[in-house]
JSON list of C-alpha atoms in Angstrom, two decimals:
[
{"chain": "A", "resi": 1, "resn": "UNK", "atom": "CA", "xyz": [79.95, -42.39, 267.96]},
{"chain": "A", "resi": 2, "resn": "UNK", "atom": "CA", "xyz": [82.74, -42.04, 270.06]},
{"chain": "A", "resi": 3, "resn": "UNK", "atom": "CA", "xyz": [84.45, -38.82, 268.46]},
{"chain": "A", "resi": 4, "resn": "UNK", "atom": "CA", "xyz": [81.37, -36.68, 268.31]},
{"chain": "A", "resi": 5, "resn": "UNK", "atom": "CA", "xyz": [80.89, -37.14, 272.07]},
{"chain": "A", "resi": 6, "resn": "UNK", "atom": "CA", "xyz": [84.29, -37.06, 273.00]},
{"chain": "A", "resi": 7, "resn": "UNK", "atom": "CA", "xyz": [86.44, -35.38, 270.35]},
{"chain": "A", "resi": 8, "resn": "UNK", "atom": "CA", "xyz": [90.08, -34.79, 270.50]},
{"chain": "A", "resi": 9, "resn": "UNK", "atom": "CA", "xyz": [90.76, -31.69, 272.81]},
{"chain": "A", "resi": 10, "resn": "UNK", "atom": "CA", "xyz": [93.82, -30.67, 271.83]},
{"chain": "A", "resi": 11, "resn": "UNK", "atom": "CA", "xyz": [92.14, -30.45, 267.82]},
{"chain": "A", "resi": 12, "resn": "UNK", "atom": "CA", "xyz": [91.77, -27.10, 266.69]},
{"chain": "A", "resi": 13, "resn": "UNK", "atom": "CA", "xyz": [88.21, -27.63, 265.75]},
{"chain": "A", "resi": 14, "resn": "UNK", "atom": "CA", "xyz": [87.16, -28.22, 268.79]},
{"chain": "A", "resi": 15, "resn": "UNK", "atom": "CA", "xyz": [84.94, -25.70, 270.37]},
{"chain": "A", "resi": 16, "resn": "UNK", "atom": "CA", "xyz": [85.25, -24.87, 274.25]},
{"chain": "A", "resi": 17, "resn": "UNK", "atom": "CA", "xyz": [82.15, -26.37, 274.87]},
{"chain": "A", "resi": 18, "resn": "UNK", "atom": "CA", "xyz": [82.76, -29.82, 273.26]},
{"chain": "A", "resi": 19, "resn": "UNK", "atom": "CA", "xyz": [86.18, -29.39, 275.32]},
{"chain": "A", "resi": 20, "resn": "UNK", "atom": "CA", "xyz": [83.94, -28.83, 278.79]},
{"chain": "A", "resi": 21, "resn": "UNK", "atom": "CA", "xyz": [81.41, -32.00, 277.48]},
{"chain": "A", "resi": 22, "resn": "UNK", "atom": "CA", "xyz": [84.68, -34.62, 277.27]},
{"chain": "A", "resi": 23, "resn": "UNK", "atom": "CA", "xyz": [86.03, -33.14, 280.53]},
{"chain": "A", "resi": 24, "resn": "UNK", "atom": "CA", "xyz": [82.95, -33.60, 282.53]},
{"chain": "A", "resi": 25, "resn": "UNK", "atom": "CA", "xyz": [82.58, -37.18, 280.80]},
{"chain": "A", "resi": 26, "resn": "UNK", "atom": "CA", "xyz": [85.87, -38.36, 281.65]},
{"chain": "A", "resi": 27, "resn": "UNK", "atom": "CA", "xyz": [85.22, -36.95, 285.18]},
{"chain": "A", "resi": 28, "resn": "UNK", "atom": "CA", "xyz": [82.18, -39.10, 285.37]},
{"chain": "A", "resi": 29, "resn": "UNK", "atom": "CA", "xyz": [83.99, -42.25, 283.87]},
{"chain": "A", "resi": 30, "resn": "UNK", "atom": "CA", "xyz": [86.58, -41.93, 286.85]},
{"chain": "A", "resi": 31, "resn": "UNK", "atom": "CA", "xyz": [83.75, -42.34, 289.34]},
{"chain": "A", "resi": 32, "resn": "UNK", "atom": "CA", "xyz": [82.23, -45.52, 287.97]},
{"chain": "A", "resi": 33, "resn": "UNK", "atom": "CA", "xyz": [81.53, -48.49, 290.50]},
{"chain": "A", "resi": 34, "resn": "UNK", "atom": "CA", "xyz": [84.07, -51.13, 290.33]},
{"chain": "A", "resi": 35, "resn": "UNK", "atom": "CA", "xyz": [82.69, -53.69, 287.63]},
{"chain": "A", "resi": 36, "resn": "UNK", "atom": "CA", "xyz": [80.49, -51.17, 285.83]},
{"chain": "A", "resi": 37, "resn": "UNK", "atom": "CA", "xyz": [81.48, -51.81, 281.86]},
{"chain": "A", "resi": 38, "resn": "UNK", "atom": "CA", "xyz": [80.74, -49.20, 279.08]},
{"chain": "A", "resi": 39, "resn": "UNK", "atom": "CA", "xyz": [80.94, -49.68, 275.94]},
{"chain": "A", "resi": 40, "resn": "UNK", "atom": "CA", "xyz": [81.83, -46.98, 273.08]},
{"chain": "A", "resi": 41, "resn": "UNK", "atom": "CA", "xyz": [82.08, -47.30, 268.76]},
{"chain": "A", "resi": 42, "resn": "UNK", "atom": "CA", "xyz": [83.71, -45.23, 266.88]},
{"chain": "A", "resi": 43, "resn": "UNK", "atom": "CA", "xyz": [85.07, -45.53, 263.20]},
{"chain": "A", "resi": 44, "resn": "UNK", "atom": "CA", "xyz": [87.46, -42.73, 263.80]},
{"chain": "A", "resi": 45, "resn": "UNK", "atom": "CA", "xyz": [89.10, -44.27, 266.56]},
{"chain": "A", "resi": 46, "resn": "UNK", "atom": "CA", "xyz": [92.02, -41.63, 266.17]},
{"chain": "A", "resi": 47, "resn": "UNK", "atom": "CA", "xyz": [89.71, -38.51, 266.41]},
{"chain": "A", "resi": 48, "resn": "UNK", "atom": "CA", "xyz": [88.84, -39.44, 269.63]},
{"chain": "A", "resi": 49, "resn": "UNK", "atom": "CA", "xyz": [90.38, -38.02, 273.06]},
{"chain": "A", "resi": 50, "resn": "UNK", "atom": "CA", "xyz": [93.64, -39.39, 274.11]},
{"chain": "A", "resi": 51, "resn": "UNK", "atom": "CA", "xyz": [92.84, -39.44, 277.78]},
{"chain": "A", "resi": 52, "resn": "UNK", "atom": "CA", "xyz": [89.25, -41.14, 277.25]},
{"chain": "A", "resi": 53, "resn": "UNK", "atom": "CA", "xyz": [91.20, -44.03, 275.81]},
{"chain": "A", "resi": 54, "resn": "UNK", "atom": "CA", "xyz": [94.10, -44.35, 278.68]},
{"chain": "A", "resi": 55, "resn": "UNK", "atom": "CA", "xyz": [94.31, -47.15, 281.05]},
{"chain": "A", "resi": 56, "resn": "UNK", "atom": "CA", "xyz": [91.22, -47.54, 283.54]},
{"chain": "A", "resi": 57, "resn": "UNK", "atom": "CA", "xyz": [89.07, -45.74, 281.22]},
{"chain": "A", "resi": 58, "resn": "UNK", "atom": "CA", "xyz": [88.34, -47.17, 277.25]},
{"chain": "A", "resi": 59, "resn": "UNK", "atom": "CA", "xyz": [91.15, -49.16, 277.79]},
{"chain": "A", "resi": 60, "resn": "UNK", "atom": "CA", "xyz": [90.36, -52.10, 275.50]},
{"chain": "A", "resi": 61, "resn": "UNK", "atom": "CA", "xyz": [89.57, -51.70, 272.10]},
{"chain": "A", "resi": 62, "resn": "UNK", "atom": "CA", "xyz": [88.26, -54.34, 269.76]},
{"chain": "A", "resi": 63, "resn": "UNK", "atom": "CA", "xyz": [88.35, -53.61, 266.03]},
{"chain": "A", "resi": 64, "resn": "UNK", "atom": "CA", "xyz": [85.72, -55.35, 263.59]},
{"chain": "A", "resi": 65, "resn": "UNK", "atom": "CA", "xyz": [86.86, -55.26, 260.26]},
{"chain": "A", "resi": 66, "resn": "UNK", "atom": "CA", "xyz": [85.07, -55.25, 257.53]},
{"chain": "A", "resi": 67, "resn": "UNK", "atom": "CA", "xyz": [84.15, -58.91, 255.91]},
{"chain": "A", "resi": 68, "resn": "UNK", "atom": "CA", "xyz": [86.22, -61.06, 253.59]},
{"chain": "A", "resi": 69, "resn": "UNK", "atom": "CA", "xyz": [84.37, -62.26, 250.24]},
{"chain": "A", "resi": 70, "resn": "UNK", "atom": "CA", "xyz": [84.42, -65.82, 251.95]},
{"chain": "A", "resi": 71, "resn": "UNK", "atom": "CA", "xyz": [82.61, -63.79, 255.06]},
{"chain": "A", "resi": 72, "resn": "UNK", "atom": "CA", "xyz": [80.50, -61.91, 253.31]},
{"chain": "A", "resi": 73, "resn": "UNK", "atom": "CA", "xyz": [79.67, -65.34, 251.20]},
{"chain": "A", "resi": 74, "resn": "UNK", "atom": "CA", "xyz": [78.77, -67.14, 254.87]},
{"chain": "A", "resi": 75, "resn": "UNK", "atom": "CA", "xyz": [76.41, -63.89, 255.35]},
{"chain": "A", "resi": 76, "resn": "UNK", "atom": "CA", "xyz": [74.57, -64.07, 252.14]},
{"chain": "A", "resi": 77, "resn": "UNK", "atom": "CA", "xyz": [74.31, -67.73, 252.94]},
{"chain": "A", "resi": 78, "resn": "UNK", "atom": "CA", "xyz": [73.16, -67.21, 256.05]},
{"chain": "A", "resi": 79, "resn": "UNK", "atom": "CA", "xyz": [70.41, -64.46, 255.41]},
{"chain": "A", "resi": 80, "resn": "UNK", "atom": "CA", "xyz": [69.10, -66.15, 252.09]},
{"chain": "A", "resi": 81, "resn": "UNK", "atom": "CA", "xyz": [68.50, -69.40, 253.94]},
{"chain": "A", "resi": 82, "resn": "UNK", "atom": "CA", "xyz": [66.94, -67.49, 257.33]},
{"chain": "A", "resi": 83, "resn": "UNK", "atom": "CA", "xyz": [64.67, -66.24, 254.98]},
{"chain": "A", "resi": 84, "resn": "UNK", "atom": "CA", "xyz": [63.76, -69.28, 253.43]},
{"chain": "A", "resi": 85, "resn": "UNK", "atom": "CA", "xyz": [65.43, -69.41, 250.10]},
{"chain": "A", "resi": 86, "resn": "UNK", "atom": "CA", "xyz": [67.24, -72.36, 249.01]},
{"chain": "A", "resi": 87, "resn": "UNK", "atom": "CA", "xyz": [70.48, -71.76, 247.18]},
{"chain": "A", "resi": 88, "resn": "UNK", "atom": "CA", "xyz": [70.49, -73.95, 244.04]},
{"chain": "A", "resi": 89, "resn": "UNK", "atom": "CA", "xyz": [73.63, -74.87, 241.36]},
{"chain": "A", "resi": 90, "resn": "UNK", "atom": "CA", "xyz": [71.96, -73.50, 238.57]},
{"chain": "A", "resi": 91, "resn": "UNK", "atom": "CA", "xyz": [73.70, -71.15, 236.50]},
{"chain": "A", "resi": 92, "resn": "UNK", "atom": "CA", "xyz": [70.36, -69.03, 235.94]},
{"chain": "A", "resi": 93, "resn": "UNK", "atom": "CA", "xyz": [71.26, -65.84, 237.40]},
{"chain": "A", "resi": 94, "resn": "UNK", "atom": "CA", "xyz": [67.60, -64.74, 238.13]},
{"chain": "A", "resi": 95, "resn": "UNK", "atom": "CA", "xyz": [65.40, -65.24, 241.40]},
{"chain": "A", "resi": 96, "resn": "UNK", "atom": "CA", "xyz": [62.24, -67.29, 241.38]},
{"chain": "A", "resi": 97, "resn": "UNK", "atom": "CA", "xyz": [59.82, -67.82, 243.42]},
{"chain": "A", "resi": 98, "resn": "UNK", "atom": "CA", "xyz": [58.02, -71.15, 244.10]},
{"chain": "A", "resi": 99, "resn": "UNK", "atom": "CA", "xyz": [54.86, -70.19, 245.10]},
{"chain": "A", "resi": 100, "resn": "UNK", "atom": "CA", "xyz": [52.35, -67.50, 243.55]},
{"chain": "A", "resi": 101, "resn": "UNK", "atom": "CA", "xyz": [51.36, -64.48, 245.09]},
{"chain": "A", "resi": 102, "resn": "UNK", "atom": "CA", "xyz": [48.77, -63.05, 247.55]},
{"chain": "A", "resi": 103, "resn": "UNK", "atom": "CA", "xyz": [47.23, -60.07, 247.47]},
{"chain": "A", "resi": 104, "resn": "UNK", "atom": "CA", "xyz": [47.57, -59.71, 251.40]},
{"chain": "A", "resi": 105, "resn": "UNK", "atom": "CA", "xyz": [51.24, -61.18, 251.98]},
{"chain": "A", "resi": 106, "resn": "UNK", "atom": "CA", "xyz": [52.01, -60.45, 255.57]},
{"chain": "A", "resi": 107, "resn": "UNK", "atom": "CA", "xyz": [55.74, -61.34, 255.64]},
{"chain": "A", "resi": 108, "resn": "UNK", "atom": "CA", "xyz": [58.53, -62.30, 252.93]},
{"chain": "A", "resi": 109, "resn": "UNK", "atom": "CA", "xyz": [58.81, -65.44, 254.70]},
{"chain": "A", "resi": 110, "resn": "UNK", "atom": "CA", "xyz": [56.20, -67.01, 253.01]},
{"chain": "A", "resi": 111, "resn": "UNK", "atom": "CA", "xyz": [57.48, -66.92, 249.42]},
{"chain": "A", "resi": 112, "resn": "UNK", "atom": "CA", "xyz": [59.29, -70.25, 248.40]},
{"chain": "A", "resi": 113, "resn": "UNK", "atom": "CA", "xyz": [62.03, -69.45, 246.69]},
{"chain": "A", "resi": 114, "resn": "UNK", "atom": "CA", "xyz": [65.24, -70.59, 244.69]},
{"chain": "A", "resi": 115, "resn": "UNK", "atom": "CA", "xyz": [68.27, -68.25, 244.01]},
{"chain": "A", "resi": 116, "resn": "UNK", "atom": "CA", "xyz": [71.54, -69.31, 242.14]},
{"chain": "A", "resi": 117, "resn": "UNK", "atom": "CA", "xyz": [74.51, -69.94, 244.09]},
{"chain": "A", "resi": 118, "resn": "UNK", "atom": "CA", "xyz": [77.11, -68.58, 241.35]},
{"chain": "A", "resi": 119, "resn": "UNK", "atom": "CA", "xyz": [75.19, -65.31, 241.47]},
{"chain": "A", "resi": 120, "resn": "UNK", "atom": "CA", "xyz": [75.53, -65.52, 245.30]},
{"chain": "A", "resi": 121, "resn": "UNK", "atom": "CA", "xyz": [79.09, -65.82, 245.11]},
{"chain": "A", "resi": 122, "resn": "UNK", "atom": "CA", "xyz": [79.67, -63.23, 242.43]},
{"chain": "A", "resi": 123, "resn": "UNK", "atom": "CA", "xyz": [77.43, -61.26, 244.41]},
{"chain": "A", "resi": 124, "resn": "UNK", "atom": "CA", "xyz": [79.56, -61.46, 247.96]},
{"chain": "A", "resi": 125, "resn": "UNK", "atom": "CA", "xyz": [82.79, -60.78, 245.53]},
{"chain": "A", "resi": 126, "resn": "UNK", "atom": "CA", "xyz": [81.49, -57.67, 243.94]},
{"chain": "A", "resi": 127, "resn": "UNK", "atom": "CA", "xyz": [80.17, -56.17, 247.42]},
{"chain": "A", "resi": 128, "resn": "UNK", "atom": "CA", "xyz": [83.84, -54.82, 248.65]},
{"chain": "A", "resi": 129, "resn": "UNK", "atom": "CA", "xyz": [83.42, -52.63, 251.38]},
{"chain": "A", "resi": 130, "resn": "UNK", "atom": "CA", "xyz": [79.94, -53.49, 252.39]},
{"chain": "A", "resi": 131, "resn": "UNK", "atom": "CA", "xyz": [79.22, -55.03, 256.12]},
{"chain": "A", "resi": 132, "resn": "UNK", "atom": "CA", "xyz": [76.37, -57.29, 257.12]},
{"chain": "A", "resi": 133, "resn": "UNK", "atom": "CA", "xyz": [73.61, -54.90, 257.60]},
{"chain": "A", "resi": 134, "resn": "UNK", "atom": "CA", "xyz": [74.01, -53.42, 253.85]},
{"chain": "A", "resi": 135, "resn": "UNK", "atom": "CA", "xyz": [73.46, -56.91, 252.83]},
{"chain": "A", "resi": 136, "resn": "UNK", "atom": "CA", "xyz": [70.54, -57.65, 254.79]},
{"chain": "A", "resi": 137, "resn": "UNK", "atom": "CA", "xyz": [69.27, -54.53, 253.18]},
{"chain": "A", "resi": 138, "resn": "UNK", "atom": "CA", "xyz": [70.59, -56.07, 249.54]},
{"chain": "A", "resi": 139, "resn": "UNK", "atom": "CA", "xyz": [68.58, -59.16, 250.66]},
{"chain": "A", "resi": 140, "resn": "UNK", "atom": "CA", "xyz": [65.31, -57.16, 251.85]},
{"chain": "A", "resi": 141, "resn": "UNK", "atom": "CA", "xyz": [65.29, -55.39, 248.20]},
{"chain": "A", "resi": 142, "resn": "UNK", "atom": "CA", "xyz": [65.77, -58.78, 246.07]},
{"chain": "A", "resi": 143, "resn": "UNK", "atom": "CA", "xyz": [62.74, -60.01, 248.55]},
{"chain": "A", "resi": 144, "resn": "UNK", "atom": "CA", "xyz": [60.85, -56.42, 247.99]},
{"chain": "A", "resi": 145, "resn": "UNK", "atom": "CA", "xyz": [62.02, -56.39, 244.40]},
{"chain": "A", "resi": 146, "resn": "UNK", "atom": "CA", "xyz": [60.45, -60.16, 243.68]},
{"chain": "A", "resi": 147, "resn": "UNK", "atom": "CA", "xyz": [57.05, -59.48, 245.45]},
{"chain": "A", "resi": 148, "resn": "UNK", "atom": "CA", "xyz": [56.66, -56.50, 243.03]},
{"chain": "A", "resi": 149, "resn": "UNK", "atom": "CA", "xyz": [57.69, -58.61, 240.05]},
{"chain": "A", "resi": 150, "resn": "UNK", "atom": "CA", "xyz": [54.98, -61.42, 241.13]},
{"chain": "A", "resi": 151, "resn": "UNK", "atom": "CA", "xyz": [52.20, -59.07, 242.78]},
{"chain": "A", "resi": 152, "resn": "UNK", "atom": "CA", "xyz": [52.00, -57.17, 239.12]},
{"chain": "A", "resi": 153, "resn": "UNK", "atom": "CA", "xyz": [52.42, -60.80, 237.21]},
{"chain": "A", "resi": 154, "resn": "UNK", "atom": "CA", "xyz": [55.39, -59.95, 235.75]},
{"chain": "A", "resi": 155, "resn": "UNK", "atom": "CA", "xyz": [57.24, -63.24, 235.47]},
{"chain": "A", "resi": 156, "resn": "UNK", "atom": "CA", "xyz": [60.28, -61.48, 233.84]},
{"chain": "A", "resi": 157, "resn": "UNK", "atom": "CA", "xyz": [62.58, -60.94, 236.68]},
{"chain": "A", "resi": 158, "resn": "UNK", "atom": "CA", "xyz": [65.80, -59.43, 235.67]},
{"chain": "A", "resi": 159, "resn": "UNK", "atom": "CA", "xyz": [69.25, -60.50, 236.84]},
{"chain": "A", "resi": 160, "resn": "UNK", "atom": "CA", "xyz": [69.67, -59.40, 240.44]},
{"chain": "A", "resi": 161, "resn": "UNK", "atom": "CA", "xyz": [73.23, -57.66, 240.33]}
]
């Protein structure tokens, strides 16, 4: 994160030797070889020095906002069917899985399984706020949550909200 490395100097909580680390680092970017790109992140794009940010520096900056329903929709999509789970029009809003389970399962990949695209949809419009990684992690858990349900024979899944 860019802001930790190179906070603003001119903040007052900014300590003399965080104000010695950003002026050594912007020393060093000023010596880079012609053609030599670096790349920085930072969600508090403000918080970060002025003069890291100038021209000939950080002078590009790319903002990635965070998805749209329809995005995070295409995501969902995406993941469910990377995974190997075919979205279906049922209006059952549980997940089931095709095939039975092993006691030594070595990846999720090799469940069959069918999930309901309304609850996909409701799913990507409830999830304001949340990027693609939190729902690869929502995915993992459904995945995690359905090998459970099917390793201890419990066939009654509950709605995945």
């Amino acid at each position: 994160n860019m802001e930790l490395l190179l906070p603003s100097r001119s903040a007052s909580t900014t300590t003399f030797l965080q104000k010695r680390i950003t002026s050594c680092w912007l020393s060093l970017m000023d010596e880079l070889a012609a053609g030599v790109v670096v790349v920085g992140v930072t969600s508090h794009v403000n918080d970060v020095d002025a003069a890291a940010r100038r021209a000939g520096r950080m002078e590009r900056e790319v903002e990635i906002s965070v998805p749209t329903p329809a995005d995070r929709l295409s995501i969902l999509t995406h993941l469910f069917q990377q995974a190997g789970t075919r979205i279906g029009p049922t209006e059952s809003s549980t997940f089931t899985t095709a095939s039975t389970a092993e006691s030594d399962l070595e990846s999720i990949e090799s469940y069959a399984a069918e999930i309901a695209e309304p609850l996909v949809q409701q799913t990507a419009a409830a999830a304001h706020g949340t990027v693609g990684a939190d729902l690869l992690t929502l995915v993992k858990e459904i995945f995690y949550q359905n090998v459970v349900t099917s390793s201890t024979g419990n066939d009654d899944m509950a709605a995945v909200t």
